[in-house]
Amino acid sequence: MAVIKIRIDFDGDRYIGHGRIQLLELIGQHGSIAKAAKAMDMSYKRAWYLMDEFNSMFADPLIERQHGGKGGGAAKLTPFGADLVRQYRDMEAKALSVFAKPLAAVEKHLAPKEAVNPKPAKKAGQSART
């Protein structure tokens, strides 16, 4: 089944997208930017910068950070951050329900998926042992 991923562009570089919302969700689940980054196979530094940029878009903060110490840092969603995630996921669900029939019609025309990990073609002059 098809999936709809929404990107909302406000102006310039300010936008809400699937990856930012996923990072925010994972911070809420794990209570940590580092653990959320690891779950997304992303560096902590990249996740921290993404959240800092995302957080700065709004007048109200998305997360609250507790800086590291002996036990390490922590982060949690603010009520606004949790509400933003909920609203975004609601928009995705509504979009999918609105477009379900047209998407199903388009999906019927998709070509079959190729076999998983097909063997690469041999290059000219390449023996079986190379």
CSV table of C-alpha atoms in Angstrom, one decimal:
chain,number,residue,atom,x,y,z
A,1,MET,CA,0.0,0.0,0.0
A,2,ALA,CA,1.2,3.5,-0.8
A,3,VAL,CA,2.3,5.9,1.9
A,4,ILE,CA,1.8,9.6,1.9
A,5,LYS,CA,4.5,11.7,3.4
A,6,ILE,CA,3.7,15.4,3.8
A,7,ARG,CA,6.1,18.3,3.6
A,8,ILE,CA,4.8,21.7,4.6
A,9,ASP,CA,6.8,24.6,3.3
A,10,PHE,CA,6.2,27.9,5.2
A,11,ASP,CA,8.7,30.3,3.7
A,12,GLY,CA,12.4,30.1,2.7
A,13,ASP,CA,14.0,27.2,4.5
A,14,ARG,CA,11.3,26.8,7.1
A,15,TYR,CA,9.4,23.5,6.7
A,16,ILE,CA,7.9,20.5,8.5
A,17,GLY,CA,8.7,17.1,6.9
A,18,HIS,CA,8.5,13.4,7.6
A,19,GLY,CA,12.1,13.1,8.9
A,20,ARG,CA,11.8,16.0,11.3
A,21,ILE,CA,8.6,14.7,12.7
A,22,GLN,CA,10.1,11.2,13.0
A,23,LEU,CA,13.1,12.6,14.9
A,24,LEU,CA,10.7,14.5,17.2
A,25,GLU,CA,8.6,11.4,17.8
A,26,LEU,CA,11.7,9.3,18.6
A,27,ILE,CA,13.0,12.0,21.1
A,28,GLY,CA,9.6,11.7,22.8
A,29,GLN,CA,9.8,7.9,22.9
A,30,HIS,CA,13.4,7.6,24.0
A,31,GLY,CA,13.8,10.7,26.1
A,32,SER,CA,17.1,11.5,24.4
A,33,ILE,CA,18.4,13.1,21.3
A,34,ALA,CA,21.3,10.7,21.2
A,35,LYS,CA,19.0,7.6,21.4
A,36,ALA,CA,16.6,9.1,18.8
A,37,ALA,CA,19.6,9.8,16.5
A,38,LYS,CA,20.8,6.2,16.9
A,39,ALA,CA,17.3,4.9,16.1
A,40,MET,CA,17.4,6.8,12.8
A,41,ASP,CA,21.0,5.8,12.0
A,42,MET,CA,22.0,9.5,12.3
A,43,SER,CA,24.9,11.1,14.1
A,44,TYR,CA,24.1,12.8,17.4
A,45,LYS,CA,25.6,16.1,16.0
A,46,ARG,CA,23.3,16.0,13.0
A,47,ALA,CA,20.2,15.2,15.1
A,48,TRP,CA,21.1,18.0,17.5
A,49,TYR,CA,21.5,20.6,14.7
A,50,LEU,CA,18.3,19.4,13.0
A,51,MET,CA,16.4,19.8,16.3
A,52,ASP,CA,18.0,23.1,17.0
A,53,GLU,CA,16.9,24.4,13.6
A,54,PHE,CA,13.4,22.9,13.8
A,55,ASN,CA,13.0,24.3,17.3
A,56,SER,CA,14.0,27.8,16.3
A,57,MET,CA,11.2,27.9,13.7
A,58,PHE,CA,8.6,28.3,16.3
A,59,ALA,CA,7.8,30.8,19.0
A,60,ASP,CA,7.2,27.9,21.4
A,61,PRO,CA,9.8,25.2,22.0
A,62,LEU,CA,9.3,21.7,20.7
A,63,ILE,CA,11.6,20.0,23.2
A,64,GLU,CA,13.1,20.7,26.6
A,65,ARG,CA,16.7,19.7,27.0
A,66,GLN,CA,18.5,18.7,30.2
A,67,HIS,CA,22.3,19.0,29.5
A,68,GLY,CA,24.5,16.0,30.2
A,69,GLY,CA,26.3,15.3,33.3
A,70,LYS,CA,27.1,12.1,35.2
A,71,GLY,CA,24.0,10.3,33.8
A,72,GLY,CA,24.0,12.0,30.4
A,73,GLY,CA,21.6,14.5,29.0
A,74,ALA,CA,17.9,14.1,28.4
A,75,ALA,CA,15.2,15.6,26.2
A,76,LYS,CA,11.5,15.5,26.2
A,77,LEU,CA,8.7,16.9,24.1
A,78,THR,CA,6.9,20.0,25.3
A,79,PRO,CA,3.1,20.0,25.0
A,80,PHE,CA,3.5,22.0,21.8
A,81,GLY,CA,6.0,19.5,20.4
A,82,ALA,CA,3.7,16.5,21.2
A,83,ASP,CA,0.8,18.4,19.7
A,84,LEU,CA,2.8,19.2,16.5
A,85,VAL,CA,3.5,15.5,16.1
A,86,ARG,CA,-0.1,14.6,16.6
A,87,GLN,CA,-1.4,17.2,14.1
A,88,TYR,CA,1.2,16.2,11.5
A,89,ARG,CA,0.2,12.5,11.8
A,90,ASP,CA,-3.5,13.4,11.6
A,91,MET,CA,-2.8,15.3,8.4
A,92,GLU,CA,-1.0,12.3,6.9
A,93,ALA,CA,-3.9,10.0,7.9
A,94,LYS,CA,-6.5,12.4,6.4
A,95,ALA,CA,-4.5,12.8,3.2
A,96,LEU,CA,-4.3,9.0,2.9
A,97,SER,CA,-8.0,8.5,3.4
A,98,VAL,CA,-8.8,11.2,0.9
A,99,PHE,CA,-6.5,9.8,-1.8
A,100,ALA,CA,-7.0,6.1,-1.0
A,101,LYS,CA,-9.1,5.3,-4.1
A,102,PRO,CA,-6.9,7.2,-6.6
A,103,LEU,CA,-3.8,5.7,-5.1
A,104,ALA,CA,-5.2,2.2,-5.4
A,105,ALA,CA,-6.0,2.9,-9.0
A,106,VAL,CA,-2.4,4.0,-9.7
A,107,GLU,CA,-0.9,1.1,-7.7
A,108,LYS,CA,-2.7,-1.4,-10.0
A,109,HIS,CA,-0.5,-0.1,-12.8
A,110,LEU,CA,2.8,-0.5,-11.0
A,111,ALA,CA,5.3,-2.8,-12.7
A,112,PRO,CA,6.2,-5.9,-10.6
A,113,LYS,CA,9.1,-5.5,-8.2
A,114,GLU,CA,12.3,-6.9,-9.4
A,115,ALA,CA,13.8,-9.8,-7.6
A,116,VAL,CA,15.5,-8.8,-4.3
A,117,ASN,CA,19.3,-8.6,-4.8
A,118,PRO,CA,19.5,-9.8,-8.4
A,119,LYS,CA,22.9,-11.1,-9.5
A,120,PRO,CA,24.8,-8.3,-11.3
A,121,ALA,CA,25.5,-8.8,-14.9
A,122,LYS,CA,29.1,-9.9,-15.8
A,123,LYS,CA,31.2,-7.4,-17.6
A,124,ALA,CA,32.5,-8.3,-21.0
A,125,GLY,CA,35.7,-10.4,-20.7
A,126,GLN,CA,35.1,-11.2,-17.0
A,127,SER,CA,35.5,-14.7,-16.0
A,128,ALA,CA,33.3,-16.4,-13.4
A,129,ARG,CA,36.2,-16.4,-10.9
A,130,THR,CA,37.0,-12.7,-10.9
